[in-house]
Short mmCIF file of C-alpha atoms in Angstrom, two decimals:
data_model
loop_
_atom_site.label_atom_id
_atom_site.label_comp_id
_atom_site.label_asym_id
_atom_site.label_seq_id
_atom_site.Cartn_x
_atom_site.Cartn_y
_atom_site.Cartn_z
CA UNK A 1 69.42 -0.28 -89.43
CA UNK A 2 70.08 -0.62 -92.88
CA UNK A 3 67.73 0.08 -96.07
CA UNK A 4 68.08 -3.47 -96.94
CA UNK A 5 66.98 -4.31 -93.62
CA UNK A 6 64.18 -1.85 -93.39
CA UNK A 7 62.78 -2.95 -96.70
CA UNK A 8 63.02 -6.55 -95.46
CA UNK A 9 60.80 -5.77 -92.39
CA UNK A 10 58.34 -4.08 -94.57
CA UNK A 11 58.49 -6.79 -97.07
CA UNK A 12 57.25 -9.05 -93.97
CA UNK A 13 54.72 -6.71 -92.51
CA UNK A 14 52.93 -6.16 -95.96
CA UNK A 15 52.94 -10.03 -96.55
CA UNK A 16 51.64 -10.63 -92.83
CA UNK A 17 49.12 -8.11 -93.39
CA UNK A 18 47.68 -9.40 -96.84
CA UNK A 19 48.01 -12.93 -95.35
CA UNK A 20 45.50 -11.77 -92.50
CA UNK A 21 43.39 -10.14 -94.68
CA UNK A 22 43.09 -13.18 -96.99
CA UNK A 23 42.62 -15.50 -93.60
CA UNK A 24 39.40 -13.34 -92.77
CA UNK A 25 38.20 -13.88 -96.08
CA UNK A 26 38.82 -17.84 -96.47
CA UNK A 27 35.37 -18.69 -97.02
CA UNK A 28 34.64 -15.87 -99.68
CA UNK A 29 37.90 -17.29 -101.14
CA UNK A 30 36.64 -20.63 -101.30
CA UNK A 31 33.24 -19.54 -102.78
CA UNK A 32 34.72 -17.33 -105.30
CA UNK A 33 37.25 -19.97 -106.51
CA UNK A 34 34.23 -22.26 -107.43
CA UNK A 35 32.43 -19.48 -109.15
CA UNK A 36 35.67 -18.83 -110.94
CA UNK A 37 36.09 -22.62 -112.41
CA UNK A 38 32.36 -22.49 -113.20
CA UNK A 39 32.60 -19.59 -114.97
CA UNK A 40 35.82 -20.92 -116.90
CA UNK A 41 33.95 -24.21 -117.83
CA UNK A 42 31.11 -21.99 -119.14
CA UNK A 43 33.64 -19.72 -121.35
CA UNK A 44 34.47 -23.17 -123.44
CA UNK A 45 33.84 -23.26 -126.89
CA UNK A 46 30.69 -25.59 -128.11
CA UNK A 47 33.48 -28.13 -129.48
CA UNK A 48 35.30 -28.78 -126.41
CA UNK A 49 34.88 -32.16 -125.28
CA UNK A 50 35.94 -31.62 -121.84
CA UNK A 51 33.22 -29.77 -120.77
CA UNK A 52 31.18 -32.47 -119.57
CA UNK A 53 33.93 -33.98 -117.77
CA UNK A 54 34.88 -30.94 -115.99
CA UNK A 55 31.26 -29.71 -115.48
CA UNK A 56 30.92 -33.21 -113.82
CA UNK A 57 33.89 -32.72 -111.44
CA UNK A 58 32.51 -29.17 -110.44
CA UNK A 59 29.27 -30.73 -109.34
CA UNK A 60 30.69 -33.62 -107.50
CA UNK A 61 32.99 -31.10 -106.12
CA UNK A 62 30.71 -28.61 -104.71
CA UNK A 63 27.73 -30.43 -104.14
CA UNK A 64 27.98 -29.86 -100.15
CA UNK A 65 27.35 -26.46 -101.04
CA UNK A 66 23.76 -27.38 -101.47
CA UNK A 67 23.92 -29.62 -98.72
CA UNK A 68 24.92 -26.92 -96.37
CA UNK A 69 23.04 -24.51 -97.75
CA UNK A 70 25.63 -21.83 -96.64
CA UNK A 71 25.88 -20.24 -99.82
CA UNK A 72 24.44 -16.44 -100.38
CA UNK A 73 21.27 -16.21 -102.20
CA UNK A 74 22.80 -14.25 -104.60
CA UNK A 75 25.55 -16.71 -105.28
CA UNK A 76 23.21 -19.51 -105.57
CA UNK A 77 21.34 -17.36 -107.97
CA UNK A 78 24.52 -16.41 -110.09
CA UNK A 79 25.65 -20.28 -110.05
CA UNK A 80 22.19 -21.23 -111.27
CA UNK A 81 22.19 -18.85 -114.15
CA UNK A 82 25.51 -20.41 -115.15
CA UNK A 83 24.66 -23.78 -114.87
CA UNK A 84 21.52 -23.10 -116.51
CA UNK A 85 23.38 -21.53 -119.55
CA UNK A 86 26.04 -24.46 -119.62
CA UNK A 87 23.17 -26.96 -119.32
CA UNK A 88 21.19 -24.98 -122.16
CA UNK A 89 24.64 -25.57 -124.53
CA UNK A 90 24.86 -29.19 -123.48
CA UNK A 91 21.38 -29.85 -124.91
CA UNK A 92 22.58 -28.78 -128.19
CA UNK A 93 23.21 -31.77 -130.81
CA UNK A 94 24.36 -34.03 -128.03
CA UNK A 95 23.21 -37.68 -128.12
CA UNK A 96 21.58 -38.90 -124.47
CA UNK A 97 24.17 -40.68 -122.58
CA UNK A 98 24.08 -41.98 -119.09
CA UNK A 99 26.76 -39.53 -117.96
CA UNK A 100 24.81 -36.39 -119.56
CA UNK A 101 21.71 -37.46 -117.77
CA UNK A 102 23.02 -37.36 -114.84
CA UNK A 103 24.87 -34.18 -115.14
CA UNK A 104 21.44 -32.67 -116.28
CA UNK A 105 19.78 -33.85 -113.30
CA UNK A 106 22.50 -32.82 -110.69
CA UNK A 107 22.30 -29.59 -112.34
CA UNK A 108 18.39 -29.39 -112.00
CA UNK A 109 19.27 -29.96 -108.16
CA UNK A 110 20.39 -26.70 -108.07
CA UNK A 111 17.57 -24.82 -110.11
CA UNK A 112 14.93 -23.17 -108.16
CA UNK A 113 11.94 -25.66 -107.50
CA UNK A 114 9.40 -25.17 -110.30
CA UNK A 115 5.76 -24.55 -108.91
CA UNK A 116 3.51 -26.84 -110.16
CA UNK A 117 -0.21 -26.10 -111.48
CA UNK A 118 0.31 -22.45 -111.66
CA UNK A 119 -2.64 -20.85 -113.50
CA UNK A 120 -1.94 -17.46 -115.46
CA UNK A 121 -4.93 -15.52 -115.18
CA UNK A 122 -5.69 -12.69 -117.37
CA UNK A 123 -7.55 -9.61 -115.95
CA UNK A 124 -9.15 -6.92 -117.59
CA UNK A 125 -11.82 -4.33 -116.81
CA UNK A 126 -15.46 -5.05 -117.70
CA UNK A 127 -16.91 -4.12 -120.86
CA UNK A 128 -18.74 -1.11 -119.38
CA UNK A 129 -15.93 0.31 -117.91
CA UNK A 130 -13.94 3.06 -120.16
CA UNK A 131 -10.45 2.04 -121.12
CA UNK A 132 -8.01 4.34 -120.68
CA UNK A 133 -6.33 4.79 -123.96
CA UNK A 134 -4.48 7.96 -125.54
CA UNK A 135 -4.23 5.97 -128.85
CA UNK A 136 -7.59 4.54 -129.69
CA UNK A 137 -6.15 2.71 -132.72
CA UNK A 138 -4.34 -0.61 -131.01
CA UNK A 139 -3.11 -2.33 -133.88
CA UNK A 140 -1.40 0.73 -135.34
CA UNK A 141 0.10 1.08 -131.89
CA UNK A 142 1.28 -2.61 -131.59
CA UNK A 143 2.66 -2.14 -135.02
CA UNK A 144 4.98 0.25 -134.12
CA UNK A 145 5.94 -0.94 -131.06
CA UNK A 146 6.36 -4.38 -132.95
CA UNK A 147 9.24 -2.47 -135.08
CA UNK A 148 10.75 -0.91 -132.18
CA UNK A 149 11.25 -4.12 -130.66
CA UNK A 150 12.64 -5.93 -133.80
CA UNK A 151 14.87 -2.81 -134.60
CA UNK A 152 16.02 -3.39 -130.72
CA UNK A 153 16.58 -7.17 -131.59
CA UNK A 154 19.02 -5.79 -134.74
CA UNK A 155 20.99 -4.00 -132.55
CA UNK A 156 21.36 -6.60 -129.65
CA UNK A 157 22.17 -9.54 -131.91
CA UNK A 158 25.01 -7.74 -133.14
CA UNK A 159 28.19 -9.53 -132.21
CA UNK A 160 26.38 -12.14 -130.15
CA UNK A 161 27.15 -16.05 -130.77
CA UNK A 162 23.78 -17.06 -129.09
CA UNK A 163 20.63 -16.15 -128.52
CA UNK A 164 21.11 -16.61 -124.78
CA UNK A 165 23.50 -13.74 -125.20
CA UNK A 166 20.97 -11.48 -126.54
CA UNK A 167 18.52 -12.51 -123.92
CA UNK A 168 20.68 -11.74 -121.03
CA UNK A 169 21.56 -8.25 -122.44
CA UNK A 170 17.91 -7.33 -123.01
CA UNK A 171 17.52 -8.26 -118.98
CA UNK A 172 20.21 -6.19 -118.01
CA UNK A 173 18.64 -3.20 -120.45
CA UNK A 174 15.28 -3.53 -119.05
CA UNK A 175 16.64 -3.45 -115.57
CA UNK A 176 19.09 -0.54 -116.05
CA UNK A 177 17.19 1.73 -118.38
CA UNK A 178 13.51 0.61 -117.20
CA UNK A 179 12.01 0.66 -120.54
CA UNK A 180 9.20 -1.62 -122.09
CA UNK A 181 11.00 -2.49 -125.07
CA UNK A 182 13.47 -4.55 -124.12
CA UNK A 183 11.47 -6.61 -121.00
CA UNK A 184 8.83 -7.35 -123.86
CA UNK A 185 11.81 -8.71 -126.57
CA UNK A 186 13.15 -10.62 -123.48
CA UNK A 187 9.89 -11.95 -122.55
CA UNK A 188 9.33 -13.05 -125.84
CA UNK A 189 12.82 -15.10 -126.43
CA UNK A 190 12.04 -16.66 -123.22
CA UNK A 191 8.69 -17.91 -124.67
CA UNK A 192 10.34 -19.05 -127.72
CA UNK A 193 13.34 -20.90 -125.99
CA UNK A 194 10.96 -22.64 -123.86
CA UNK A 195 9.23 -23.64 -126.70
CA UNK A 196 12.43 -25.08 -128.06
CA UNK A 197 12.86 -27.14 -124.79
CA UNK A 198 15.33 -24.62 -122.71
CA UNK A 199 15.52 -24.30 -118.99
CA UNK A 200 14.32 -20.93 -118.85
CA UNK A 201 13.49 -20.45 -115.34
CA UNK A 202 16.39 -18.40 -113.95
CA UNK A 203 15.65 -15.93 -116.74
CA UNK A 204 11.80 -15.81 -115.94
CA UNK A 205 12.93 -14.84 -112.44
CA UNK A 206 15.28 -11.77 -113.97
CA UNK A 207 12.21 -10.98 -116.22
CA UNK A 208 9.79 -10.43 -113.10
CA UNK A 209 12.55 -8.93 -111.51
CA UNK A 210 12.83 -6.01 -114.37
CA UNK A 211 9.07 -6.10 -114.56
CA UNK A 212 8.54 -4.92 -111.05
CA UNK A 213 10.86 -2.13 -111.16
CA UNK A 214 9.32 -0.71 -114.30
CA UNK A 215 6.24 -1.15 -112.51
CA UNK A 216 7.10 1.36 -110.10
CA UNK A 217 8.33 3.82 -112.69
CA UNK A 218 5.51 6.77 -112.60
CA UNK A 219 3.91 6.42 -116.27
CA UNK A 220 4.39 10.18 -117.06
CA UNK A 221 8.03 9.69 -116.69
CA UNK B 1 28.55 -15.58 -116.61
CA UNK B 2 31.24 -13.65 -114.46
CA UNK B 3 31.94 -10.26 -115.47
CA UNK B 4 35.45 -9.26 -116.37
CA UNK B 5 36.36 -7.19 -113.82
CA UNK B 6 34.82 -9.73 -111.32
CA UNK B 7 36.32 -12.56 -112.92
CA UNK B 8 39.52 -10.42 -112.77
CA UNK B 9 39.11 -9.49 -108.99
CA UNK B 10 38.87 -13.12 -107.68
CA UNK B 11 41.71 -13.96 -109.90
CA UNK B 12 43.76 -11.50 -107.86
CA UNK B 13 42.82 -12.70 -104.44
CA UNK B 14 43.51 -16.73 -105.63
CA UNK B 15 46.94 -14.86 -106.69
CA UNK B 16 47.50 -13.59 -103.23
CA UNK B 17 46.69 -16.69 -101.65
CA UNK B 18 49.29 -18.59 -104.07
CA UNK B 19 51.55 -15.59 -102.90
CA UNK B 20 52.10 -14.67 -106.43
CA UNK B 21 52.14 -11.36 -106.28
CA UNK B 22 53.03 -9.94 -109.67
CA UNK B 23 50.10 -11.55 -111.14
CA UNK B 24 47.84 -10.47 -108.32
CA UNK B 25 48.79 -6.99 -109.21
CA UNK B 26 48.34 -7.67 -112.93
CA UNK B 27 44.52 -9.20 -111.97
CA UNK B 28 43.65 -5.62 -109.94
CA UNK B 29 44.67 -3.53 -112.52
CA UNK B 30 42.08 -5.49 -115.03
CA UNK B 31 39.48 -5.06 -111.66
CA UNK B 32 40.23 -1.25 -110.85
CA UNK B 33 37.72 0.46 -113.47
CA UNK B 34 34.63 -1.10 -111.68
CA UNK B 35 36.31 -1.68 -107.87
CA UNK B 36 37.97 1.72 -107.08
CA UNK B 37 35.46 2.99 -104.97
CA UNK B 38 35.54 -0.11 -103.32
CA UNK B 39 37.57 0.40 -100.28
CA UNK B 40 38.49 -3.03 -99.33
CA UNK B 41 39.78 -3.81 -102.96
CA UNK B 42 41.83 -0.40 -102.99
CA UNK B 43 43.43 -1.59 -99.67
CA UNK B 44 44.43 -4.80 -101.09
CA UNK B 45 45.34 -3.42 -104.57
CA UNK B 46 47.86 -0.75 -102.78
CA UNK B 47 49.11 -3.15 -100.32
CA UNK B 48 49.94 -5.63 -102.93
CA UNK B 49 51.47 -2.93 -105.30
CA UNK B 50 53.92 -1.63 -102.44
CA UNK B 51 54.55 -5.29 -101.80
CA UNK B 52 56.18 -5.65 -105.21
CA UNK B 53 57.68 -2.53 -105.29
CA UNK B 54 59.59 -3.54 -102.34
CA UNK B 55 60.31 -7.05 -103.62
CA UNK B 56 61.74 -5.65 -106.45
CA UNK B 57 63.56 -3.38 -104.92
CA UNK B 58 65.29 -5.87 -102.28
CA UNK B 59 66.11 -7.88 -105.40
CA UNK B 60 67.79 -4.96 -107.23
CA UNK B 61 69.51 -4.18 -103.80
CA UNK B 62 70.88 -7.72 -103.47
CA UNK B 63 72.18 -7.55 -107.33
CA UNK B 64 74.18 -4.45 -106.54
CA UNK B 65 75.54 -6.26 -103.34
CA UNK B 66 76.91 -9.20 -105.39
CA UNK B 67 80.73 -8.91 -106.02
CA UNK B 68 81.91 -9.99 -109.00
CA UNK B 69 85.33 -11.77 -108.48
CA UNK B 70 87.96 -11.61 -111.32
CA UNK B 71 91.37 -13.15 -111.24
CA UNK B 72 93.66 -11.20 -113.39
CA UNK B 73 96.66 -12.80 -114.22
CA UNK B 74 100.03 -10.79 -114.72
CA UNK B 75 102.50 -11.61 -117.59
CA UNK B 76 105.43 -13.03 -115.62
#
């Protein structure tokens, strides 16, 4: 058999292998394709007028994912995050149109349902119980912490174009480094964004995940 | 947003689906640092690289096999 024929056979075998490998991942490829195109939309500049149309097209094309409930929870989470980012950008300086209202409504369908009537209960030990505190000067301690958080914000903000990028970075740092400062900074940014009308539910979820991880770290670590 | 490597990996798979093997190799290279420990990734990456090399070799052989025919007119 000539070398050319050998190579042709090998070519056919390799192509066939790749086709079958991809066929086995067909469903996953469909999801990746959708997430990829949503990611492309999220990377469009704020002045790009095609964002609304492309997002509207994406939402109508992929609405069956919501209806079928066939996506992995991690995929749903990521899509919620990206849609939240895009939606927050659409809120900036945009006048309300019926089209924009409809898009926001469809984006909201992707967000996890908000629990209504949640009460936040602060608990602290009774006055008679001694508070374990290595530094009795709580004002000085908090002042020092505030300075560290402020320095952290300065570092994180370098090169970022939006506060949401700083927030993402803080949440990642909190989760990976298991440190309190990025967690507190993230919480501050989330509350600040909420006051400005941003939808922060996906970020609150990430904050709580990071908080749970940090709580597991021994305090003398 | 997708991380750069994640995006590159998904673009590599989509390029494979389109049978754009050269593009798939380029995207696999971008994703390689993050997925190098992933067996499935390595298998697809190396298989695609091999396929592109085989195709290149077949193209070279095809070019060598082509006969250049020239007519030469002698004087008279």
